[in-house]
């Protein structure tokens, strides 16, 4: 993805959040210079991958297959595979009409997906089979609006503002904003989350696509904060060489 496009899409996202009276933490609007100024203090933010996360899953068509997220809080997993301190994670997701996050499940994360308003979120669900594939035969038992429900495999659940659904590791899911109803503000409350290893897609999508640097970043993504190689590259490109 081009950096100029990422800058524009995050600008659009902030405009949408303002329209929903949703305010992000201060780091959401920090410039590259702000991150440099605070680089000694933000080690935990880098480690926990807090902040902007924008992906087109390497599809080349963000509006069709893509997602903009902001991780508000997260723990991290230790060498023993368990959360070191905080066992929970919290994100917001901005989902556009007909913009698909492709079919996937999570190896360890259990997530509550909550529609905070705007449009409607449509979620297609299946069970996972014993070989970690999509199972298309048995009903999906799922916790929806705090009640156990059973749905036919492949059912598309329409999550309206105020609705929530709990996706467990055995639930394959794909979601998008319902056309004609507008962009959706979604909250995710989950167990501790490592997006580098936890997302298993049916098709071979890439969670963190390459970025083409065609203009200076207005915002840094959670993968390029102080302490990462990418951060050093950006400083060198835009500040040290003028
Ligand atoms: Fe998911």
Short mmCIF file of C-alpha atoms and ligand atoms in Angstrom, two decimals:
data_model
loop_
_atom_site.label_atom_id
_atom_site.label_comp_id
_atom_site.label_asym_id
_atom_site.label_seq_id
_atom_site.Cartn_x
_atom_site.Cartn_y
_atom_site.Cartn_z
CA UNK A 1 0.00 0.00 0.00
CA UNK A 2 1.14 3.54 -0.65
CA UNK A 3 1.86 5.75 2.37
CA UNK A 4 -0.16 8.58 0.83
CA UNK A 5 -3.20 6.30 0.79
CA UNK A 6 -2.64 5.24 4.42
CA UNK A 7 -2.43 8.92 5.45
CA UNK A 8 -5.71 9.69 3.66
CA UNK A 9 -7.55 6.64 5.00
CA UNK A 10 -6.57 7.40 8.61
CA UNK A 11 -7.65 11.04 8.09
CA UNK A 12 -11.02 9.73 6.86
CA UNK A 13 -11.21 7.36 9.84
CA UNK A 14 -10.61 10.20 12.32
CA UNK A 15 -13.32 12.29 10.62
CA UNK A 16 -15.73 9.36 11.00
CA UNK A 17 -14.80 8.87 14.68
CA UNK A 18 -15.33 12.60 15.32
CA UNK A 19 -18.79 12.29 13.75
CA UNK A 20 -19.52 9.48 16.25
CA UNK A 21 -18.13 11.55 19.16
CA UNK A 22 -15.47 8.91 19.73
CA UNK A 23 -12.13 10.23 20.97
CA UNK A 24 -8.90 8.27 20.60
CA UNK A 25 -5.90 8.41 22.96
CA UNK A 26 -3.33 11.21 22.37
CA UNK A 27 -0.80 9.01 20.53
CA UNK A 28 -3.34 8.50 17.71
CA UNK A 29 -2.45 11.91 16.31
CA UNK A 30 1.30 11.95 17.08
CA UNK A 31 3.59 12.89 14.21
CA UNK A 32 6.94 11.26 13.47
CA UNK A 33 8.56 14.15 15.40
CA UNK A 34 6.28 13.51 18.42
CA UNK A 35 7.30 9.85 18.44
CA UNK A 36 10.98 10.84 18.33
CA UNK A 37 10.48 13.26 21.23
CA UNK A 38 8.83 10.51 23.31
CA UNK A 39 10.90 7.56 22.11
CA UNK A 40 12.39 6.82 25.56
CA UNK A 41 8.94 6.48 27.16
CA UNK A 42 7.03 4.39 24.65
CA UNK A 43 8.69 0.97 24.91
CA UNK A 44 5.52 -0.67 26.23
CA UNK A 45 3.45 0.85 23.42
CA UNK A 46 5.77 -0.64 20.81
CA UNK A 47 5.93 -4.01 22.56
CA UNK A 48 2.13 -4.26 22.87
CA UNK A 49 1.56 -2.99 19.31
CA UNK A 50 -0.75 -0.20 20.44
CA UNK A 51 -2.11 2.19 17.83
CA UNK A 52 -3.04 2.37 14.17
CA UNK A 53 -3.25 -0.79 12.13
CA UNK A 54 -4.36 -0.54 8.52
CA UNK A 55 -4.36 -3.45 6.12
CA UNK A 56 -5.60 -4.39 2.67
CA UNK A 57 -4.53 -7.98 3.43
CA UNK A 58 -2.24 -7.49 0.40
CA UNK A 59 -5.30 -7.58 -1.87
CA UNK A 60 -4.39 -4.32 -3.64
CA UNK A 61 -8.02 -3.18 -3.18
CA UNK A 62 -8.51 -1.74 0.33
CA UNK A 63 -12.16 -0.72 -0.19
CA UNK A 64 -13.06 -4.28 -1.19
CA UNK A 65 -10.79 -6.25 1.16
CA UNK A 66 -9.30 -4.26 4.01
CA UNK A 67 -9.65 -2.97 7.54
CA UNK A 68 -8.67 0.01 9.67
CA UNK A 69 -8.14 -0.68 13.37
CA UNK A 70 -6.80 1.10 16.41
CA UNK A 71 -5.48 -1.06 19.27
CA UNK A 72 -6.30 0.79 22.49
CA UNK A 73 -4.79 -1.67 24.92
CA UNK A 74 -3.08 -5.04 24.76
CA UNK A 75 -0.98 -7.46 26.76
CA UNK A 76 1.84 -9.50 25.31
CA UNK A 77 2.66 -13.18 25.31
CA UNK A 78 5.71 -14.48 27.17
CA UNK A 79 8.06 -17.28 26.14
CA UNK A 80 5.85 -19.82 27.91
CA UNK A 81 2.99 -18.84 25.57
CA UNK A 82 1.00 -17.14 28.34
CA UNK A 83 0.14 -13.45 28.85
CA UNK A 84 2.92 -11.80 30.90
CA UNK A 85 0.75 -9.31 32.75
CA UNK A 86 -2.50 -8.18 31.21
CA UNK A 87 -4.72 -10.96 29.81
CA UNK A 88 -7.01 -8.70 27.75
CA UNK A 89 -6.95 -6.58 24.62
CA UNK A 90 -9.22 -3.80 23.35
CA UNK A 91 -9.51 -2.39 19.83
CA UNK A 92 -11.80 -0.40 17.65
CA UNK A 93 -12.44 -1.35 14.03
CA UNK A 94 -13.76 0.93 11.30
CA UNK A 95 -15.58 -1.17 8.73
CA UNK A 96 -16.85 0.26 5.46
CA UNK A 97 -19.87 -0.87 3.47
CA UNK A 98 -19.05 -4.06 1.56
CA UNK A 99 -15.45 -3.98 2.82
CA UNK A 100 -14.58 -7.56 3.68
CA UNK A 101 -12.26 -8.88 6.35
CA UNK A 102 -11.70 -12.35 4.87
CA UNK A 103 -12.68 -15.66 6.45
CA UNK A 104 -10.38 -16.53 9.37
CA UNK A 105 -10.25 -17.91 12.86
CA UNK A 106 -7.95 -17.23 15.78
CA UNK A 107 -5.62 -19.81 17.29
CA UNK A 108 -5.95 -18.43 20.80
CA UNK A 109 -7.98 -15.22 20.85
CA UNK A 110 -11.57 -15.16 22.05
CA UNK A 111 -13.22 -11.90 20.98
CA UNK A 112 -16.42 -10.04 21.67
CA UNK A 113 -17.39 -8.00 18.59
CA UNK A 114 -19.66 -5.08 19.47
CA UNK A 115 -21.42 -2.70 17.09
CA UNK A 116 -20.96 0.78 18.62
CA UNK A 117 -22.96 2.52 15.90
CA UNK A 118 -23.05 3.85 12.38
CA UNK A 119 -24.14 1.06 10.05
CA UNK A 120 -24.70 -2.67 10.50
CA UNK A 121 -21.98 -5.30 10.66
CA UNK A 122 -22.63 -8.55 8.81
CA UNK A 123 -20.75 -11.61 10.05
CA UNK A 124 -20.72 -14.98 8.30
CA UNK A 125 -19.91 -17.86 10.61
CA UNK A 126 -18.82 -21.50 10.42
CA UNK A 127 -17.34 -24.00 12.81
CA UNK A 128 -13.72 -25.10 12.45
CA UNK A 129 -13.04 -28.76 11.62
CA UNK A 130 -10.37 -30.99 13.20
CA UNK A 131 -7.82 -30.06 10.50
CA UNK A 132 -8.31 -26.32 11.14
CA UNK A 133 -10.44 -25.95 7.99
CA UNK A 134 -13.96 -24.59 7.55
CA UNK A 135 -16.63 -27.13 8.52
CA UNK A 136 -19.82 -26.64 6.49
CA UNK A 137 -22.19 -29.17 8.07
CA UNK A 138 -22.84 -28.67 11.74
CA UNK A 139 -24.79 -25.84 13.40
CA UNK A 140 -22.72 -23.07 14.94
CA UNK A 141 -23.31 -22.64 18.66
CA UNK A 142 -22.44 -19.08 19.53
CA UNK A 143 -22.92 -16.52 22.33
CA UNK A 144 -24.93 -13.68 20.73
CA UNK A 145 -26.21 -10.74 22.79
CA UNK A 146 -25.27 -12.75 25.90
CA UNK A 147 -27.50 -15.70 24.95
CA UNK A 148 -26.54 -19.07 23.48
CA UNK A 149 -27.85 -19.38 19.92
CA UNK A 150 -27.48 -22.03 17.24
CA UNK A 151 -27.18 -21.05 13.56
CA UNK A 152 -26.89 -22.97 10.32
CA UNK A 153 -23.30 -23.03 8.97
CA UNK A 154 -22.68 -20.04 6.71
CA UNK A 155 -25.40 -17.93 8.34
CA UNK A 156 -24.85 -14.18 7.98
CA UNK A 157 -25.64 -12.52 11.29
CA UNK A 158 -26.65 -8.87 11.06
CA UNK A 159 -25.10 -7.07 14.01
CA UNK A 160 -27.01 -3.81 14.52
CA UNK A 161 -25.85 -0.93 16.75
CA UNK A 162 -25.79 -2.22 20.34
CA UNK A 163 -25.53 -5.89 19.31
CA UNK A 164 -22.56 -8.06 20.22
CA UNK A 165 -21.35 -11.55 19.43
CA UNK A 166 -18.59 -13.66 20.97
CA UNK A 167 -16.28 -15.39 18.50
CA UNK A 168 -14.43 -18.29 20.05
CA UNK A 169 -11.25 -19.85 18.57
CA UNK A 170 -13.32 -22.60 16.90
CA UNK A 171 -15.46 -20.07 15.00
CA UNK A 172 -14.44 -19.17 11.45
CA UNK A 173 -15.75 -15.70 10.59
CA UNK A 174 -15.78 -13.11 7.83
CA UNK A 175 -17.37 -9.65 8.14
CA UNK A 176 -18.26 -6.49 6.23
CA UNK A 177 -20.48 -3.41 6.57
CA UNK A 178 -24.01 -3.88 5.23
CA UNK A 179 -24.43 -1.85 2.01
CA UNK A 180 -26.73 1.16 2.27
CA UNK A 181 -26.29 1.62 6.02
CA UNK A 182 -22.93 3.42 6.28
CA UNK A 183 -19.57 2.83 7.87
CA UNK A 184 -19.61 0.85 11.15
CA UNK A 185 -17.76 1.62 14.37
CA UNK A 186 -16.96 -1.70 15.99
CA UNK A 187 -15.33 -2.45 19.33
CA UNK A 188 -13.38 -5.63 19.96
CA UNK A 189 -12.86 -6.80 23.53
CA UNK A 190 -10.71 -9.90 23.56
CA UNK A 191 -8.12 -12.05 25.23
CA UNK A 192 -4.52 -10.93 24.72
CA UNK A 193 -3.77 -10.72 21.03
CA UNK A 194 -0.74 -11.29 18.83
CA UNK A 195 -1.74 -10.55 15.24
CA UNK A 196 1.58 -11.83 13.90
CA UNK A 197 0.68 -15.44 14.69
CA UNK A 198 -2.98 -15.69 15.72
CA UNK A 199 -4.94 -15.05 12.49
CA UNK A 200 -5.48 -18.10 10.31
CA UNK A 201 -7.05 -17.17 6.96
CA UNK A 202 -8.73 -19.64 4.61
CA UNK A 203 -7.06 -17.99 1.63
CA UNK A 204 -3.47 -16.88 1.88
CA UNK A 205 -3.93 -13.27 2.88
CA UNK A 206 -1.10 -11.25 4.38
CA UNK A 207 -2.04 -9.41 7.58
CA UNK A 208 0.72 -6.77 7.34
CA UNK A 209 1.32 -5.67 3.73
CA UNK A 210 4.43 -3.84 2.48
CA UNK A 211 4.24 -0.05 2.40
CA UNK A 212 5.52 2.05 -0.50
CA UNK A 213 6.94 5.32 0.86
CA UNK A 214 5.65 8.00 -1.51
CA UNK A 215 5.16 10.74 1.09
CA UNK A 216 5.97 11.44 4.74
CA UNK A 217 3.80 9.48 7.22
CA UNK A 218 1.23 11.59 9.07
CA UNK A 219 0.64 8.74 11.53
CA UNK A 220 2.77 5.76 12.46
CA UNK A 221 1.33 2.26 12.36
CA UNK A 222 1.69 -0.08 15.34
CA UNK A 223 4.34 -2.04 13.43
CA UNK A 224 6.68 0.95 12.97
CA UNK A 225 6.96 2.56 16.41
CA UNK A 226 10.25 3.51 18.18
CA UNK A 227 12.47 0.48 18.60
CA UNK A 228 11.54 -1.11 15.28
CA UNK A 229 13.74 -1.19 12.15
CA UNK A 230 10.92 0.48 10.23
CA UNK A 231 11.01 3.48 12.62
CA UNK A 232 14.74 3.89 12.05
CA UNK A 233 14.19 3.71 8.27
CA UNK A 234 11.52 6.42 8.45
CA UNK A 235 13.73 8.75 10.52
CA UNK A 236 16.56 8.29 8.09
CA UNK A 237 14.37 8.87 5.06
CA UNK A 238 12.40 11.89 6.24
CA UNK A 239 14.41 13.62 8.95
CA UNK A 240 18.12 12.87 8.91
CA UNK A 241 18.57 13.28 5.17
CA UNK A 242 16.18 16.26 5.12
FE1 LIG B 1 -11.42 -12.21 14.06
#
